[in-house]
CSV table of N, CA, C and O in Angstrom, one decimal:
chain,number,residue,atom,x,y,z
O,121,MET,N,20.0,-20.4,-14.2
O,121,MET,CA,19.2,-21.8,-14.0
O,121,MET,C,18.6,-22.0,-15.3
O,121,MET,O,18.0,-21.2,-15.8
O,122,SER,N,19.0,-23.1,-15.9
O,122,SER,CA,18.6,-23.5,-17.0
O,122,SER,C,17.0,-23.7,-17.2
O,122,SER,O,16.6,-24.1,-16.0
O,123,GLY,N,16.4,-23.6,-18.3
O,123,GLY,CA,14.7,-23.7,-17.9
O,123,GLY,C,14.1,-22.5,-17.6
O,123,GLY,O,12.9,-22.6,-17.9
O,124,THR,N,14.8,-21.4,-17.2
O,124,THR,CA,14.0,-20.3,-16.7
O,124,THR,C,13.0,-19.7,-17.9
O,124,THR,O,12.0,-19.2,-17.7
O,125,ILE,N,13.3,-19.8,-19.2
O,125,ILE,CA,12.7,-19.2,-20.2
O,125,ILE,C,11.4,-20.0,-20.2
O,125,ILE,O,10.3,-19.2,-20.4
O,126,GLU,N,11.3,-21.2,-20.0
O,126,GLU,CA,10.1,-22.1,-20.0
O,126,GLU,C,9.3,-21.7,-19.0
O,126,GLU,O,8.2,-21.5,-19.0
O,127,HIS,N,9.8,-21.5,-17.8
O,127,HIS,CA,8.9,-21.1,-16.6
O,127,HIS,C,8.4,-19.7,-17.1
O,127,HIS,O,7.1,-19.3,-16.6
O,128,PHE,N,9.3,-18.7,-17.6
O,128,PHE,CA,8.8,-17.3,-17.9
O,128,PHE,C,7.4,-17.4,-18.8
O,128,PHE,O,6.5,-16.7,-18.7
O,129,GLU,N,7.6,-18.7,-19.7
O,129,GLU,CA,6.7,-18.4,-20.8
O,129,GLU,C,5.4,-19.2,-20.2
O,129,GLU,O,4.3,-18.6,-20.5
O,130,SER,N,5.6,-20.1,-19.1
O,130,SER,CA,4.1,-20.4,-18.6
O,130,SER,C,3.9,-19.3,-17.7
O,130,SER,O,2.4,-19.4,-17.8
O,131,LEU,N,4.6,-18.6,-17.0
O,131,LEU,CA,4.0,-17.6,-16.2
O,131,LEU,C,3.2,-16.6,-17.2
O,131,LEU,O,2.0,-16.1,-16.9
O,132,ARG,N,3.9,-16.2,-18.3
O,132,ARG,CA,3.3,-15.2,-19.4
O,132,ARG,C,1.9,-15.7,-19.9
O,132,ARG,O,1.0,-15.0,-19.9
O,133,SER,N,2.0,-17.2,-20.1
O,133,SER,CA,0.5,-17.5,-20.4
O,133,SER,C,-0.5,-17.6,-19.5
O,133,SER,O,-1.7,-17.2,-19.7
O,134,GLU,N,-0.1,-18.0,-18.2
O,134,GLU,CA,-1.0,-17.8,-17.3
O,134,GLU,C,-1.4,-16.2,-17.2
O,134,GLU,O,-2.7,-16.2,-16.6
O,135,PHE,N,-0.7,-15.2,-17.2
O,135,PHE,CA,-1.3,-13.9,-16.9
O,135,PHE,C,-1.9,-13.7,-17.9
O,135,PHE,O,-2.9,-12.8,-17.9
O,136,ILE,N,-1.5,-13.9,-19.2
O,136,ILE,CA,-2.5,-13.7,-20.6
O,136,ILE,C,-4.0,-14.5,-20.4
O,136,ILE,O,-4.9,-13.3,-20.8
O,137,ASN,N,-3.8,-15.6,-20.1
O,137,ASN,CA,-5.1,-16.2,-20.1
O,137,ASN,C,-6.0,-16.1,-18.8
O,137,ASN,O,-7.2,-15.9,-19.0
O,138,ASP,N,-5.4,-15.7,-17.8
O,138,ASP,CA,-6.4,-15.5,-16.5
O,138,ASP,C,-6.4,-14.1,-15.8
O,138,ASP,O,-6.9,-13.7,-15.0
O,139,TYR,N,-5.2,-13.3,-16.3
O,139,TYR,CA,-5.4,-12.0,-15.8
O,139,TYR,C,-5.5,-10.9,-16.5
O,139,TYR,O,-4.9,-9.7,-16.3
O,140,ASP,N,-5.9,-10.8,-17.9
O,140,ASP,CA,-5.9,-10.0,-18.8
O,140,ASP,C,-4.8,-9.0,-19.2
O,140,ASP,O,-5.0,-7.8,-19.6
O,141,ALA,N,-3.6,-9.6,-19.4
O,141,ALA,CA,-2.3,-9.3,-19.6
O,141,ALA,C,-2.2,-9.6,-21.1
O,141,ALA,O,-2.8,-10.5,-21.5
O,142,SER,N,-1.3,-8.9,-21.6
O,142,SER,CA,-1.1,-9.3,-23.1
O,142,SER,C,0.7,-9.3,-23.4
O,142,SER,O,1.6,-8.7,-22.3
O,143,LYS,N,1.1,-10.0,-24.4
O,143,LYS,CA,2.4,-10.1,-24.8
O,143,LYS,C,2.9,-8.6,-25.2
O,143,LYS,O,2.3,-7.8,-25.7
O,144,GLY,N,4.1,-8.6,-24.7
O,144,GLY,CA,4.8,-7.1,-25.2
O,144,GLY,C,6.5,-7.4,-25.0
O,144,GLY,O,6.9,-8.4,-24.8
O,145,SER,N,7.1,-6.4,-25.5
O,145,SER,CA,8.4,-6.5,-25.5
O,145,SER,C,9.1,-5.2,-24.8
O,145,SER,O,8.6,-4.0,-24.9
O,146,ILE,N,10.3,-5.2,-24.1
O,146,ILE,CA,11.1,-4.0,-23.6
O,146,ILE,C,12.8,-4.4,-23.9
O,146,ILE,O,13.1,-5.6,-23.4
O,147,PHE,N,13.4,-3.2,-24.3
O,147,PHE,CA,14.6,-3.9,-24.3
O,147,PHE,C,15.2,-5.0,-25.3
O,147,PHE,O,16.0,-5.6,-25.0
O,148,GLY,N,14.3,-5.4,-26.1
O,148,GLY,CA,14.5,-6.5,-26.8
O,148,GLY,C,14.2,-8.0,-26.2
O,148,GLY,O,14.5,-9.2,-26.7
O,149,HIS,N,13.4,-7.7,-24.9
O,149,HIS,CA,13.2,-9.0,-24.1
O,149,HIS,C,11.6,-9.2,-24.1
O,149,HIS,O,10.9,-8.1,-24.5
O,150,LYS,N,11.2,-10.5,-23.9
O,150,LYS,CA,9.8,-10.8,-23.9
O,150,LYS,C,9.3,-10.4,-22.6
O,150,LYS,O,9.8,-10.5,-21.6
O,151,GLY,N,8.0,-9.7,-22.7
O,151,GLY,CA,7.4,-9.1,-21.5
O,151,GLY,C,6.0,-9.3,-21.3
O,151,GLY,O,5.4,-9.9,-22.3
O,152,LEU,N,5.2,-8.6,-20.5
O,152,LEU,CA,3.9,-8.7,-20.1
O,152,LEU,C,3.7,-7.2,-20.2
O,152,LEU,O,4.2,-6.4,-19.3
O,153,LYS,N,2.5,-6.9,-20.9
O,153,LYS,CA,1.8,-5.7,-20.7
O,153,LYS,C,0.1,-6.0,-20.2
O,153,LYS,O,-0.3,-6.7,-20.1
O,154,VAL,N,-0.3,-4.7,-19.5
O,154,VAL,CA,-1.6,-4.4,-18.8
O,154,VAL,C,-1.8,-3.2,-19.5
O,154,VAL,O,-1.4,-2.2,-19.1
O,155,GLN,N,-3.2,-3.0,-20.3
O,155,GLN,CA,-3.5,-1.9,-20.8
O,155,GLN,C,-2.3,-1.2,-21.8
O,155,GLN,O,-2.3,-0.1,-21.6
O,156,GLY,N,-1.5,-2.0,-22.3
O,156,GLY,CA,-0.6,-1.1,-23.3
O,156,GLY,C,0.6,-0.7,-22.4
O,156,GLY,O,1.7,-0.5,-23.1
O,157,LYS,N,0.9,-1.2,-21.1
O,157,LYS,CA,2.0,-0.9,-20.5
O,157,LYS,C,2.8,-2.0,-19.8
O,157,LYS,O,2.0,-2.9,-19.4
O,158,ILE,N,4.2,-2.1,-20.1
O,158,ILE,CA,5.0,-3.0,-19.6
O,158,ILE,C,5.0,-3.1,-17.9
O,158,ILE,O,5.1,-2.1,-17.6
O,159,PHE,N,4.8,-4.5,-17.5
O,159,PHE,CA,4.9,-4.2,-15.9
O,159,PHE,C,6.0,-5.4,-15.7
O,159,PHE,O,6.5,-5.4,-14.6
O,160,ALA,N,6.1,-6.2,-16.6
O,160,ALA,CA,7.2,-7.2,-16.3
O,160,ALA,C,7.9,-7.8,-17.7
O,160,ALA,O,7.0,-7.8,-18.9
O,161,PHE,N,9.0,-8.2,-17.4
O,161,PHE,CA,9.9,-9.0,-18.5
O,161,PHE,C,10.8,-9.8,-18.2
O,161,PHE,O,11.3,-10.1,-16.9
O,162,TYR,N,11.3,-10.7,-19.1
O,162,TYR,CA,12.3,-11.8,-18.6
O,162,TYR,C,13.6,-11.1,-19.2
O,162,TYR,O,14.0,-10.8,-20.3
O,163,ASN,N,14.7,-11.3,-18.3
O,163,ASN,CA,16.0,-10.8,-18.6
O,163,ASN,C,16.7,-12.0,-17.9
O,163,ASN,O,17.0,-12.2,-17.0
O,164,GLU,N,17.2,-13.0,-19.0
O,164,GLU,CA,17.6,-14.2,-18.6
O,164,GLU,C,18.9,-14.2,-17.5
O,164,GLU,O,19.7,-13.4,-17.6
O,165,PRO,N,18.6,-15.1,-16.3
O,165,PRO,CA,17.4,-16.1,-16.2
O,165,PRO,C,16.7,-15.3,-15.1
O,165,PRO,O,16.0,-16.2,-14.4
O,166,ASN,N,16.5,-13.8,-14.9
O,166,ASN,CA,15.5,-13.3,-14.2
O,166,ASN,C,14.3,-12.8,-14.6
O,166,ASN,O,14.2,-12.5,-15.7
O,167,LEU,N,13.4,-12.5,-13.6
O,167,LEU,CA,12.1,-11.9,-13.9
O,167,LEU,C,12.3,-10.4,-13.5
O,167,LEU,O,12.9,-10.1,-12.6
O,168,VAL,N,12.0,-9.4,-14.4
O,168,VAL,CA,12.0,-8.0,-14.0
O,168,VAL,C,10.7,-7.3,-13.9
O,168,VAL,O,10.1,-7.5,-14.8
O,169,VAL,N,10.4,-6.8,-12.6
O,169,VAL,CA,9.1,-6.4,-12.5
O,169,VAL,C,9.0,-5.0,-12.1
O,169,VAL,O,10.0,-4.5,-11.2
O,170,LYS,N,8.0,-4.2,-12.6
O,170,LYS,CA,7.7,-2.7,-12.0
O,170,LYS,C,6.8,-2.8,-10.9
O,170,LYS,O,6.0,-3.3,-10.8
O,171,LEU,N,7.6,-2.2,-9.7
O,171,LEU,CA,6.7,-2.5,-8.6
O,171,LEU,C,6.8,-1.0,-7.5
O,171,LEU,O,7.6,-0.2,-7.9
O,172,LYS,N,5.6,-0.9,-7.0
O,172,LYS,CA,5.8,0.5,-6.0
O,172,LYS,C,6.8,0.2,-4.7
O,172,LYS,O,7.2,-0.8,-4.6
O,173,LYS,N,6.9,1.4,-4.3
O,173,LYS,CA,8.2,1.5,-3.4
O,173,LYS,C,8.2,0.4,-2.6
O,173,LYS,O,9.3,-0.1,-2.1
O,174,GLU,N,7.4,0.3,-1.7
O,174,GLU,CA,6.9,-0.6,-0.7
O,174,GLU,C,7.1,-2.0,-0.9
O,174,GLU,O,7.9,-2.9,-0.5
O,175,ASP,N,6.6,-2.4,-2.4
O,175,ASP,CA,7.1,-3.7,-2.7
O,175,ASP,C,8.4,-3.7,-3.2
O,175,ASP,O,9.2,-5.2,-3.2
O,176,VAL,N,9.2,-2.8,-3.9
O,176,VAL,CA,10.6,-3.0,-4.1
O,176,VAL,C,11.3,-3.2,-2.9
O,176,VAL,O,12.3,-4.1,-2.8
O,177,GLU,N,11.1,-2.3,-1.7
O,177,GLU,CA,11.8,-2.8,-0.6
O,177,GLU,C,11.6,-4.1,0.1
O,177,GLU,O,12.6,-4.7,0.5
O,178,GLU,N,10.3,-4.6,0.0
O,178,GLU,CA,10.3,-5.9,0.1
O,178,GLU,C,11.0,-7.1,-0.9
O,178,GLU,O,11.6,-8.0,-0.2
O,179,ALA,N,10.7,-6.7,-2.0
O,179,ALA,CA,11.6,-7.6,-2.8
O,179,ALA,C,12.9,-7.9,-2.7
O,179,ALA,O,13.7,-8.7,-3.0
O,180,LEU,N,13.5,-6.4,-2.6
O,180,LEU,CA,14.9,-6.5,-2.1
O,180,LEU,C,15.6,-7.3,-1.2
O,180,LEU,O,16.8,-7.7,-1.0
O,181,LYS,N,14.7,-7.9,-0.2
O,181,LYS,CA,15.2,-8.8,0.7
O,181,LYS,C,15.1,-9.9,0.3
O,181,LYS,O,15.8,-11.0,1.0
O,182,VAL,N,14.6,-10.4,-1.1
O,182,VAL,CA,14.9,-11.9,-1.1
O,182,VAL,C,16.3,-12.1,-1.9
O,182,VAL,O,16.6,-11.2,-2.6
O,183,VAL,N,17.0,-13.1,-1.4
O,183,VAL,CA,18.4,-13.4,-1.9
O,183,VAL,C,18.3,-13.4,-3.5
O,183,VAL,O,17.6,-13.9,-4.1
O,184,GLY,N,19.4,-12.5,-3.9
O,184,GLY,CA,19.8,-12.5,-5.1
O,184,GLY,C,19.1,-11.4,-5.9
O,184,GLY,O,19.2,-11.1,-7.1
O,185,THR,N,17.8,-10.7,-5.3
O,185,THR,CA,17.2,-9.7,-6.0
O,185,THR,C,18.0,-8.4,-6.1
O,185,THR,O,18.5,-8.2,-4.8
O,186,GLN,N,18.0,-7.8,-7.1
O,186,GLN,CA,18.6,-6.5,-7.3
O,186,GLN,C,17.8,-5.4,-8.0
O,186,GLN,O,16.7,-6.0,-8.6
O,187,ASN,N,18.0,-4.0,-7.8
O,187,ASN,CA,17.3,-3.2,-8.7
O,187,ASN,C,17.8,-3.4,-10.1
O,187,ASN,O,19.1,-3.8,-10.3
O,188,PHE,N,16.9,-3.3,-11.1
O,188,PHE,CA,17.4,-3.6,-12.6
O,188,PHE,C,18.2,-2.3,-12.8
O,188,PHE,O,17.8,-1.3,-12.9
O,189,ASP,N,19.4,-2.7,-13.7
O,189,ASP,CA,20.4,-1.6,-14.1
O,189,ASP,C,21.0,-2.1,-15.6
O,189,ASP,O,21.9,-2.8,-15.8
O,190,PRO,N,20.0,-1.6,-16.5
O,190,PRO,CA,20.2,-2.0,-17.6
O,190,PRO,C,21.7,-1.2,-18.1
O,190,PRO,O,22.1,-2.0,-19.1
O,191,MET,N,22.2,-0.3,-17.9
O,191,MET,CA,23.0,0.6,-18.4
O,191,MET,C,24.3,0.4,-17.5
O,191,MET,O,25.3,0.8,-18.0
O,192,GLY,N,24.1,-0.1,-16.6
O,192,GLY,CA,25.4,-0.2,-15.5
O,192,GLY,C,25.7,1.0,-15.0
O,192,GLY,O,26.2,2.1,-15.4
O,193,GLY,N,25.3,1.3,-13.8
O,193,GLY,CA,25.6,2.6,-12.8
O,193,GLY,C,24.3,3.4,-12.5
O,193,GLY,O,24.3,4.4,-12.0
O,194,LYS,N,23.3,3.1,-13.3
O,194,LYS,CA,22.0,4.0,-12.8
O,194,LYS,C,21.0,3.0,-12.5
O,194,LYS,O,20.2,2.9,-13.6
O,195,PRO,N,20.8,2.3,-11.7
O,195,PRO,CA,19.5,1.6,-11.6
O,195,PRO,C,18.0,2.1,-11.6
O,195,PRO,O,18.0,3.3,-11.3
O,196,MET,N,17.2,1.3,-12.0
O,196,MET,CA,15.6,1.9,-12.3
O,196,MET,C,15.1,1.7,-10.9
O,196,MET,O,15.0,0.4,-10.5
O,197,LYS,N,14.7,2.5,-10.3
O,197,LYS,CA,14.6,2.6,-8.6
O,197,LYS,C,13.0,1.6,-8.6
O,197,LYS,O,13.0,1.1,-7.6
O,198,GLU,N,12.2,1.9,-9.4
O,198,GLU,CA,11.0,0.9,-9.4
O,198,GLU,C,10.9,-0.3,-10.0
O,198,GLU,O,9.9,-1.3,-9.9
O,199,TRP,N,12.1,-0.7,-10.8
O,199,TRP,CA,12.2,-2.1,-11.3
O,199,TRP,C,13.1,-3.0,-10.6
O,199,TRP,O,14.3,-2.6,-10.2
O,200,VAL,N,12.7,-4.4,-10.3
O,200,VAL,CA,13.7,-5.0,-9.7
O,200,VAL,C,13.8,-6.3,-10.3
O,200,VAL,O,12.9,-6.8,-11.1
O,201,GLU,N,15.0,-7.1,-10.3
O,201,GLU,CA,15.2,-8.3,-11.0
O,201,GLU,C,15.4,-9.2,-10.0
O,201,GLU,O,16.1,-9.3,-9.2
O,202,ILE,N,14.4,-10.4,-10.2
O,202,ILE,CA,14.2,-11.3,-9.3
O,202,ILE,C,14.8,-12.7,-9.7
O,202,ILE,O,14.3,-13.2,-10.9
O,203,PRO,N,15.4,-13.4,-9.2
O,203,PRO,CA,15.9,-14.7,-9.6
O,203,PRO,C,14.7,-15.7,-9.8
O,203,PRO,O,13.8,-15.5,-8.7
O,204,TYR,N,14.8,-16.8,-10.2
O,204,TYR,CA,14.0,-17.9,-10.3
O,204,TYR,C,13.4,-18.5,-9.0
O,204,TYR,O,14.0,-18.8,-8.4
O,205,ASP,N,12.0,-18.1,-9.0
O,205,ASP,CA,11.3,-19.0,-7.8
O,205,ASP,C,9.8,-18.8,-8.3
O,205,ASP,O,9.2,-17.6,-8.2
O,206,GLN,N,9.4,-20.2,-8.6
O,206,GLN,CA,7.8,-20.0,-9.3
O,206,GLN,C,6.8,-19.1,-8.4
O,206,GLN,O,6.2,-18.1,-9.3
O,207,LYS,N,6.6,-19.2,-7.2
O,207,LYS,CA,6.1,-18.5,-6.6
O,207,LYS,C,6.4,-17.0,-6.3
O,207,LYS,O,5.3,-16.1,-6.8
O,208,GLN,N,7.5,-16.6,-6.2
O,208,GLN,CA,8.0,-15.3,-6.1
O,208,GLN,C,7.7,-14.5,-7.5
O,208,GLN,O,7.1,-13.6,-7.5
O,209,TRP,N,7.9,-15.3,-8.6
O,209,TRP,CA,7.7,-14.6,-10.0
O,209,TRP,C,6.3,-14.5,-10.2
O,209,TRP,O,6.0,-13.4,-10.5
O,210,PHE,N,5.6,-15.4,-9.6
O,210,PHE,CA,3.8,-15.1,-9.9
O,210,PHE,C,3.6,-14.0,-8.8
O,210,PHE,O,2.7,-12.9,-9.4
O,211,ASP,N,3.7,-14.3,-7.8
O,211,ASP,CA,3.2,-13.0,-6.5
O,211,ASP,C,3.8,-11.6,-7.0
O,211,ASP,O,3.0,-10.7,-6.9
O,212,TYR,N,5.2,-11.5,-7.4
O,212,TYR,CA,5.5,-10.3,-7.7
O,212,TYR,C,5.1,-9.8,-9.2
O,212,TYR,O,4.8,-8.5,-9.2
O,213,GLY,N,5.0,-10.6,-9.9
O,213,GLY,CA,4.2,-10.4,-11.2
O,213,GLY,C,3.0,-9.8,-11.0
O,213,GLY,O,2.8,-8.8,-11.7
O,214,LEU,N,2.1,-10.4,-10.2
O,214,LEU,CA,0.8,-9.7,-9.9
O,214,LEU,C,0.9,-8.6,-9.4
O,214,LEU,O,0.2,-7.5,-9.9
O,215,LYS,N,1.7,-8.5,-8.4
O,215,LYS,CA,1.8,-6.9,-7.8
O,215,LYS,C,2.3,-6.1,-8.7
O,215,LYS,O,1.6,-4.9,-8.7
O,216,GLY,N,3.1,-6.3,-9.5
O,216,GLY,CA,3.6,-5.1,-10.7
O,216,GLY,C,2.1,-4.9,-11.7
O,216,GLY,O,2.4,-3.8,-12.0
O,217,MET,N,1.6,-5.9,-12.1
O,217,MET,CA,0.5,-5.6,-12.9
O,217,MET,C,-0.6,-4.8,-12.1
O,217,MET,O,-1.0,-3.9,-12.6
O,218,MET,N,-0.7,-5.1,-10.9
O,218,MET,CA,-1.7,-4.3,-10.3
O,218,MET,C,-1.2,-2.8,-9.9
O,218,MET,O,-1.6,-1.8,-9.9
O,219,TYR,N,0.2,-2.8,-9.9
O,219,TYR,CA,0.7,-1.3,-9.6
O,219,TYR,C,0.7,-0.5,-11.0
O,219,TYR,O,0.4,0.6,-10.8
O,220,VAL,N,1.0,-1.1,-12.1
O,220,VAL,CA,1.0,-0.5,-13.3
O,220,VAL,C,-0.3,0.0,-13.7
O,220,VAL,O,-0.7,1.0,-14.2
O,221,LYS,N,-1.5,-0.9,-13.6
O,221,LYS,CA,-2.6,-0.7,-13.6
O,221,LYS,C,-3.2,0.5,-12.9
O,221,LYS,O,-4.0,1.7,-13.5
O,222,SER,N,-2.8,0.6,-11.6
O,222,SER,CA,-3.0,1.8,-10.8
O,222,SER,C,-2.3,3.2,-11.3
O,222,SER,O,-3.0,4.2,-11.2
O,223,LEU,N,-1.5,3.4,-12.2
O,223,LEU,CA,-0.7,4.1,-12.6
O,223,LEU,C,-1.6,4.6,-13.9
O,223,LEU,O,-1.3,6.0,-14.5
O,224,ILE,N,-2.1,4.1,-14.5
O,224,ILE,CA,-2.9,4.3,-15.9
O,224,ILE,C,-4.1,5.0,-15.5
O,224,ILE,O,-5.1,4.8,-14.8
O,225,LYS,N,-4.1,6.1,-16.0
O,225,LYS,CA,-5.3,7.2,-16.1
O,225,LYS,C,-6.7,7.2,-17.1
O,225,LYS,O,-6.3,6.6,-18.4
């Protein structure tokens, strides 16, 4: 979908301005961090988010969503790739941020 990078940049700005996130990168992609840990990033044209198991299962029910598989053949079980939908990107981004925050000791 054209324009998804603009939607990601808008989402990233919202998380930085309103939710104490910061810019980051992973695998050469623009991302979002919380307390120094990546919780989401843009993989054109999708959002990739780290989620707890229950949220991964829920997210995989969304049409077009799949486990993130950067190398082909070994999907990352906590990371899901979600096609563009403004509300879903925000909701799962927030869930991802809260999950990653909960892992930080």
